Amino acid sequence: MPPGNHALANTHLVWNVNSAGGLCASRTIKGFQMLDTIFGANPDIKRMQSRCAQALFGAGISANLATAFAALAGVASGIAFARAHTTLAIVALTLSAAFDALDGTIARECGVASPLGGVLDLSADRIVEACVIVGIAWRDPALYLPALILVATWYVNITIFLAVGAALEGPSAKLIEYPPGILERTEAIVFFIVLGLIEATPLLRPLGPVLCYAMAVLEIVTGAQRLLFGMRMLRAQ
């Protein structure tokens, strides 16, 4: 899953606005568009996103404060999952995703973007992901190993993401250059919701580990894509 940031102002809008702050934030992988790319190309969603961002800023909510709200809602979601309050957890996770999608838009459109905001957003996303996966797995020992393996793939993926992004550092509107991958932020949110619903349904619970392993495979593919992308770009320099 891709990390996010709202480092510098840019006029290009995408749904996953924090992940890149603008240029090339969401990419098409071998002709297949990820959800962030699909949402980002929708003018109605972009228009609604812009209006919501301006309304929040007008209410005194800065980009960094929106990032903080996203983190708090994500932590609350993890706690709710751990306490088997699935509906509340999904609502909190959706709220977290909404603030995560809007903080970068606030930063760009209201002219208050900064590298610090990118750092905060990148960190907040990791906090949310950690809390939610721990919360979902908390009450199901059968999910401990699959969740651990999935988190291990995240660890490798984020390392590749940051390493490639830092190595490709150059004139950019982003805190970290965004190497492409098959999984983006929206896919991660969908995964959490589906896994949470599966864990809340006793009949479907055996599918939880299978879903984690499937997601881990996709994370490995994403990491490989980003590593190969970085190698090609660096060899071309």
mmCIF file with all atom_site columns, C-alpha atoms in Angstrom, residues 79-200:
data_model
loop_
_atom_site.group_PDB
_atom_site.id
_atom_site.type_symbol
_atom_site.label_atom_id
_atom_site.label_alt_id
_atom_site.label_comp_id
_atom_site.label_asym_id
_atom_site.label_entity_id
_atom_site.label_seq_id
_atom_site.pdbx_PDB_ins_code
_atom_site.Cartn_x
_atom_site.Cartn_y
_atom_site.Cartn_z
_atom_site.occupancy
_atom_site.B_iso_or_equiv
_atom_site.pdbx_formal_charge
_atom_site.auth_seq_id
_atom_site.auth_comp_id
_atom_site.auth_asym_id
_atom_site.auth_atom_id
_atom_site.pdbx_PDB_model_num
ATOM 1   C CA . ILE A 1 79  ? -9.831  -0.194  19.114 1.00 0.00 ? 79  ILE A CA 1
ATOM 2   C CA . ALA A 1 80  ? -13.403 -0.716  17.907 1.00 0.00 ? 80  ALA A CA 1
ATOM 3   C CA . PHE A 1 81  ? -12.357 -3.721  15.804 1.00 0.00 ? 81  PHE A CA 1
ATOM 4   C CA . ALA A 1 82  ? -10.557 -5.199  18.823 1.00 0.00 ? 82  ALA A CA 1
ATOM 5   C CA . ARG A 1 83  ? -13.734 -4.794  20.906 1.00 0.00 ? 83  ARG A CA 1
ATOM 6   C CA . ALA A 1 84  ? -15.894 -6.387  18.174 1.00 0.00 ? 84  ALA A CA 1
ATOM 7   C CA . HIS A 1 85  ? -17.748 -3.144  17.411 1.00 0.00 ? 85  HIS A CA 1
ATOM 8   C CA . THR A 1 86  ? -17.460 -3.729  13.675 1.00 0.00 ? 86  THR A CA 1
ATOM 9   C CA . THR A 1 87  ? -19.953 -1.130  12.463 1.00 0.00 ? 87  THR A CA 1
ATOM 10  C CA . LEU A 1 88  ? -18.380 1.587   14.608 1.00 0.00 ? 88  LEU A CA 1
ATOM 11  C CA . ALA A 1 89  ? -14.931 0.482   13.446 1.00 0.00 ? 89  ALA A CA 1
ATOM 12  C CA . ILE A 1 90  ? -15.879 0.754   9.767  1.00 0.00 ? 90  ILE A CA 1
ATOM 13  C CA . VAL A 1 91  ? -17.453 4.173   10.317 1.00 0.00 ? 91  VAL A CA 1
ATOM 14  C CA . ALA A 1 92  ? -14.301 5.384   12.087 1.00 0.00 ? 92  ALA A CA 1
ATOM 15  C CA . LEU A 1 93  ? -12.082 3.928   9.358  1.00 0.00 ? 93  LEU A CA 1
ATOM 16  C CA . THR A 1 94  ? -14.169 5.613   6.677  1.00 0.00 ? 94  THR A CA 1
ATOM 17  C CA . LEU A 1 95  ? -13.892 8.911   8.555  1.00 0.00 ? 95  LEU A CA 1
ATOM 18  C CA . SER A 1 96  ? -10.127 8.414   8.808  1.00 0.00 ? 96  SER A CA 1
ATOM 19  C CA . ALA A 1 97  ? -9.892  7.752   5.074  1.00 0.00 ? 97  ALA A CA 1
ATOM 20  C CA . ALA A 1 98  ? -11.966 10.867  4.341  1.00 0.00 ? 98  ALA A CA 1
ATOM 21  C CA . PHE A 1 99  ? -9.686  13.132  6.375  1.00 0.00 ? 99  PHE A CA 1
ATOM 22  C CA . ASP A 1 100 ? -6.670  11.414  4.825  1.00 0.00 ? 100 ASP A CA 1
ATOM 23  C CA . ALA A 1 101 ? -8.061  12.194  1.379  1.00 0.00 ? 101 ALA A CA 1
ATOM 24  C CA . LEU A 1 102 ? -8.742  15.820  2.256  1.00 0.00 ? 102 LEU A CA 1
ATOM 25  C CA . ASP A 1 103 ? -5.655  16.981  4.136  1.00 0.00 ? 103 ASP A CA 1
ATOM 26  C CA . GLY A 1 104 ? -3.574  17.216  0.974  1.00 0.00 ? 104 GLY A CA 1
ATOM 27  C CA . THR A 1 105 ? -6.351  19.062  -0.848 1.00 0.00 ? 105 THR A CA 1
ATOM 28  C CA . ILE A 1 106 ? -6.520  21.571  2.003  1.00 0.00 ? 106 ILE A CA 1
ATOM 29  C CA . ALA A 1 107 ? -2.751  21.955  1.807  1.00 0.00 ? 107 ALA A CA 1
ATOM 30  C CA . ARG A 1 108 ? -2.743  22.572  -1.936 1.00 0.00 ? 108 ARG A CA 1
ATOM 31  C CA . GLU A 1 109 ? -5.840  24.677  -2.438 1.00 0.00 ? 109 GLU A CA 1
ATOM 32  C CA . CYS A 1 110 ? -5.427  26.826  0.652  1.00 0.00 ? 110 CYS A CA 1
ATOM 33  C CA . GLY A 1 111 ? -1.715  27.430  0.132  1.00 0.00 ? 111 GLY A CA 1
ATOM 34  C CA . VAL A 1 112 ? -0.586  25.992  3.448  1.00 0.00 ? 112 VAL A CA 1
ATOM 35  C CA . ALA A 1 113 ? 1.375   22.944  2.264  1.00 0.00 ? 113 ALA A CA 1
ATOM 36  C CA . SER A 1 114 ? 4.726   22.108  3.840  1.00 0.00 ? 114 SER A CA 1
ATOM 37  C CA . PRO A 1 115 ? 7.269   19.277  4.053  1.00 0.00 ? 115 PRO A CA 1
ATOM 38  C CA . LEU A 1 116 ? 6.258   18.897  7.705  1.00 0.00 ? 116 LEU A CA 1
ATOM 39  C CA . GLY A 1 117 ? 2.715   18.140  6.573  1.00 0.00 ? 117 GLY A CA 1
ATOM 40  C CA . GLY A 1 118 ? 4.052   15.407  4.307  1.00 0.00 ? 118 GLY A CA 1
ATOM 41  C CA . VAL A 1 119 ? 6.003   13.860  7.172  1.00 0.00 ? 119 VAL A CA 1
ATOM 42  C CA . LEU A 1 120 ? 2.970   13.962  9.464  1.00 0.00 ? 120 LEU A CA 1
ATOM 43  C CA . ASP A 1 121 ? 0.705   12.412  6.856  1.00 0.00 ? 121 ASP A CA 1
ATOM 44  C CA . LEU A 1 122 ? 3.199   9.666   5.996  1.00 0.00 ? 122 LEU A CA 1
ATOM 45  C CA . SER A 1 123 ? 3.515   8.827   9.691  1.00 0.00 ? 123 SER A CA 1
ATOM 46  C CA . ALA A 1 124 ? -0.226  9.022   10.383 1.00 0.00 ? 124 ALA A CA 1
ATOM 47  C CA . ASP A 1 125 ? -1.003  6.543   7.609  1.00 0.00 ? 125 ASP A CA 1
ATOM 48  C CA . ARG A 1 126 ? 1.366   3.986   9.122  1.00 0.00 ? 126 ARG A CA 1
ATOM 49  C CA . ILE A 1 127 ? -0.155  4.474   12.574 1.00 0.00 ? 127 ILE A CA 1
ATOM 50  C CA . VAL A 1 128 ? -3.643  3.879   11.210 1.00 0.00 ? 128 VAL A CA 1
ATOM 51  C CA . GLU A 1 129 ? -2.633  0.752   9.305  1.00 0.00 ? 129 GLU A CA 1
ATOM 52  C CA . ALA A 1 130 ? -0.834  -0.730  12.321 1.00 0.00 ? 130 ALA A CA 1
ATOM 53  C CA . CYS A 1 131 ? -3.720  -0.042  14.699 1.00 0.00 ? 131 CYS A CA 1
ATOM 54  C CA . VAL A 1 132 ? -6.376  -1.398  12.358 1.00 0.00 ? 132 VAL A CA 1
ATOM 55  C CA . ILE A 1 133 ? -4.622  -4.678  11.486 1.00 0.00 ? 133 ILE A CA 1
ATOM 56  C CA . VAL A 1 134 ? -3.793  -5.290  15.171 1.00 0.00 ? 134 VAL A CA 1
ATOM 57  C CA . GLY A 1 135 ? -7.375  -4.475  16.136 1.00 0.00 ? 135 GLY A CA 1
ATOM 58  C CA . ILE A 1 136 ? -8.852  -6.846  13.556 1.00 0.00 ? 136 ILE A CA 1
ATOM 59  C CA . ALA A 1 137 ? -6.521  -9.701  14.526 1.00 0.00 ? 137 ALA A CA 1
ATOM 60  C CA . TRP A 1 138 ? -6.803  -9.059  18.270 1.00 0.00 ? 138 TRP A CA 1
ATOM 61  C CA . ARG A 1 139 ? -9.660  -11.469 18.982 1.00 0.00 ? 139 ARG A CA 1
ATOM 62  C CA . ASP A 1 140 ? -8.738  -14.232 16.508 1.00 0.00 ? 140 ASP A CA 1
ATOM 63  C CA . PRO A 1 141 ? -5.538  -16.243 17.205 1.00 0.00 ? 141 PRO A CA 1
ATOM 64  C CA . ALA A 1 142 ? -5.916  -17.912 13.796 1.00 0.00 ? 142 ALA A CA 1
ATOM 65  C CA . LEU A 1 143 ? -5.199  -14.535 12.261 1.00 0.00 ? 143 LEU A CA 1
ATOM 66  C CA . TYR A 1 144 ? -1.983  -13.857 14.195 1.00 0.00 ? 144 TYR A CA 1
ATOM 67  C CA . LEU A 1 145 ? 0.445   -15.516 11.757 1.00 0.00 ? 145 LEU A CA 1
ATOM 68  C CA . PRO A 1 146 ? -1.263  -14.338 8.551  1.00 0.00 ? 146 PRO A CA 1
ATOM 69  C CA . ALA A 1 147 ? -1.448  -10.791 9.913  1.00 0.00 ? 147 ALA A CA 1
ATOM 70  C CA . LEU A 1 148 ? 2.218   -10.945 10.951 1.00 0.00 ? 148 LEU A CA 1
ATOM 71  C CA . ILE A 1 149 ? 3.249   -12.109 7.487  1.00 0.00 ? 149 ILE A CA 1
ATOM 72  C CA . LEU A 1 150 ? 1.162   -9.327  5.927  1.00 0.00 ? 150 LEU A CA 1
ATOM 73  C CA . VAL A 1 151 ? 2.759   -6.709  8.184  1.00 0.00 ? 151 VAL A CA 1
ATOM 74  C CA . ALA A 1 152 ? 6.188   -8.085  7.212  1.00 0.00 ? 152 ALA A CA 1
ATOM 75  C CA . THR A 1 153 ? 5.360   -7.442  3.551  1.00 0.00 ? 153 THR A CA 1
ATOM 76  C CA . TRP A 1 154 ? 4.320   -3.899  4.490  1.00 0.00 ? 154 TRP A CA 1
ATOM 77  C CA . TYR A 1 155 ? 7.680   -3.419  6.190  1.00 0.00 ? 155 TYR A CA 1
ATOM 78  C CA . VAL A 1 156 ? 9.580   -4.457  3.079  1.00 0.00 ? 156 VAL A CA 1
ATOM 79  C CA . ASN A 1 157 ? 7.256   -2.486  0.807  1.00 0.00 ? 157 ASN A CA 1
ATOM 80  C CA . ILE A 1 158 ? 7.612   0.768   2.721  1.00 0.00 ? 158 ILE A CA 1
ATOM 81  C CA . THR A 1 159 ? 11.393  0.320   2.757  1.00 0.00 ? 159 THR A CA 1
ATOM 82  C CA . ILE A 1 160 ? 11.432  -0.062  -1.027 1.00 0.00 ? 160 ILE A CA 1
ATOM 83  C CA . PHE A 1 161 ? 9.021   2.850   -1.416 1.00 0.00 ? 161 PHE A CA 1
ATOM 84  C CA . LEU A 1 162 ? 11.155  5.213   0.657  1.00 0.00 ? 162 LEU A CA 1
ATOM 85  C CA . ALA A 1 163 ? 14.457  4.002   -0.778 1.00 0.00 ? 163 ALA A CA 1
ATOM 86  C CA . VAL A 1 164 ? 13.327  4.354   -4.396 1.00 0.00 ? 164 VAL A CA 1
ATOM 87  C CA . GLY A 1 165 ? 11.624  7.667   -3.673 1.00 0.00 ? 165 GLY A CA 1
ATOM 88  C CA . ALA A 1 166 ? 14.739  9.078   -1.993 1.00 0.00 ? 166 ALA A CA 1
ATOM 89  C CA . ALA A 1 167 ? 17.020  7.807   -4.753 1.00 0.00 ? 167 ALA A CA 1
ATOM 90  C CA . LEU A 1 168 ? 14.852  9.460   -7.396 1.00 0.00 ? 168 LEU A CA 1
ATOM 91  C CA . GLU A 1 169 ? 14.693  12.722  -5.490 1.00 0.00 ? 169 GLU A CA 1
ATOM 92  C CA . GLY A 1 170 ? 14.600  15.724  -7.772 1.00 0.00 ? 170 GLY A CA 1
ATOM 93  C CA . PRO A 1 171 ? 12.430  18.744  -8.615 1.00 0.00 ? 171 PRO A CA 1
ATOM 94  C CA . SER A 1 172 ? 9.020   17.601  -7.470 1.00 0.00 ? 172 SER A CA 1
ATOM 95  C CA . ALA A 1 173 ? 5.855   18.742  -5.743 1.00 0.00 ? 173 ALA A CA 1
ATOM 96  C CA . LYS A 1 174 ? 6.029   15.676  -3.520 1.00 0.00 ? 174 LYS A CA 1
ATOM 97  C CA . LEU A 1 175 ? 7.778   14.849  -0.280 1.00 0.00 ? 175 LEU A CA 1
ATOM 98  C CA . ILE A 1 176 ? 8.668   11.420  -1.687 1.00 0.00 ? 176 ILE A CA 1
ATOM 99  C CA . GLU A 1 177 ? 8.628   10.534  -5.400 1.00 0.00 ? 177 GLU A CA 1
ATOM 100 C CA . TYR A 1 178 ? 5.846   8.030   -5.896 1.00 0.00 ? 178 TYR A CA 1
ATOM 101 C CA . PRO A 1 179 ? 7.062   4.739   -7.440 1.00 0.00 ? 179 PRO A CA 1
ATOM 102 C CA . PRO A 1 180 ? 4.155   2.821   -9.016 1.00 0.00 ? 180 PRO A CA 1
ATOM 103 C CA . GLY A 1 181 ? 2.632   -0.329  -7.564 1.00 0.00 ? 181 GLY A CA 1
ATOM 104 C CA . ILE A 1 182 ? -0.459  -2.486  -7.924 1.00 0.00 ? 182 ILE A CA 1
ATOM 105 C CA . LEU A 1 183 ? -1.773  -1.513  -4.456 1.00 0.00 ? 183 LEU A CA 1
ATOM 106 C CA . GLU A 1 184 ? -2.639  2.003   -3.414 1.00 0.00 ? 184 GLU A CA 1
ATOM 107 C CA . ARG A 1 185 ? -4.261  3.554   -0.361 1.00 0.00 ? 185 ARG A CA 1
ATOM 108 C CA . THR A 1 186 ? -7.868  2.881   -1.348 1.00 0.00 ? 186 THR A CA 1
ATOM 109 C CA . GLU A 1 187 ? -7.205  -0.834  -1.869 1.00 0.00 ? 187 GLU A CA 1
ATOM 110 C CA . ALA A 1 188 ? -5.840  -0.991  1.675  1.00 0.00 ? 188 ALA A CA 1
ATOM 111 C CA . ILE A 1 189 ? -8.970  0.622   3.119  1.00 0.00 ? 189 ILE A CA 1
ATOM 112 C CA . VAL A 1 190 ? -11.173 -1.819  1.186  1.00 0.00 ? 190 VAL A CA 1
ATOM 113 C CA . PHE A 1 191 ? -9.061  -4.712  2.479  1.00 0.00 ? 191 PHE A CA 1
ATOM 114 C CA . PHE A 1 192 ? -9.457  -3.597  6.096  1.00 0.00 ? 192 PHE A CA 1
ATOM 115 C CA . ILE A 1 193 ? -13.227 -3.266  5.751  1.00 0.00 ? 193 ILE A CA 1
ATOM 116 C CA . VAL A 1 194 ? -13.632 -6.664  4.073  1.00 0.00 ? 194 VAL A CA 1
ATOM 117 C CA . LEU A 1 195 ? -11.350 -8.376  6.601  1.00 0.00 ? 195 LEU A CA 1
ATOM 118 C CA . GLY A 1 196 ? -13.192 -6.724  9.473  1.00 0.00 ? 196 GLY A CA 1
ATOM 119 C CA . LEU A 1 197 ? -16.559 -7.911  8.135  1.00 0.00 ? 197 LEU A CA 1
ATOM 120 C CA . ILE A 1 198 ? -15.215 -11.433 7.633  1.00 0.00 ? 198 ILE A CA 1
ATOM 121 C CA . GLU A 1 199 ? -13.922 -11.543 11.209 1.00 0.00 ? 199 GLU A CA 1
ATOM 122 C CA . ALA A 1 200 ? -17.302 -10.344 12.467 1.00 0.00 ? 200 ALA A CA 1
#
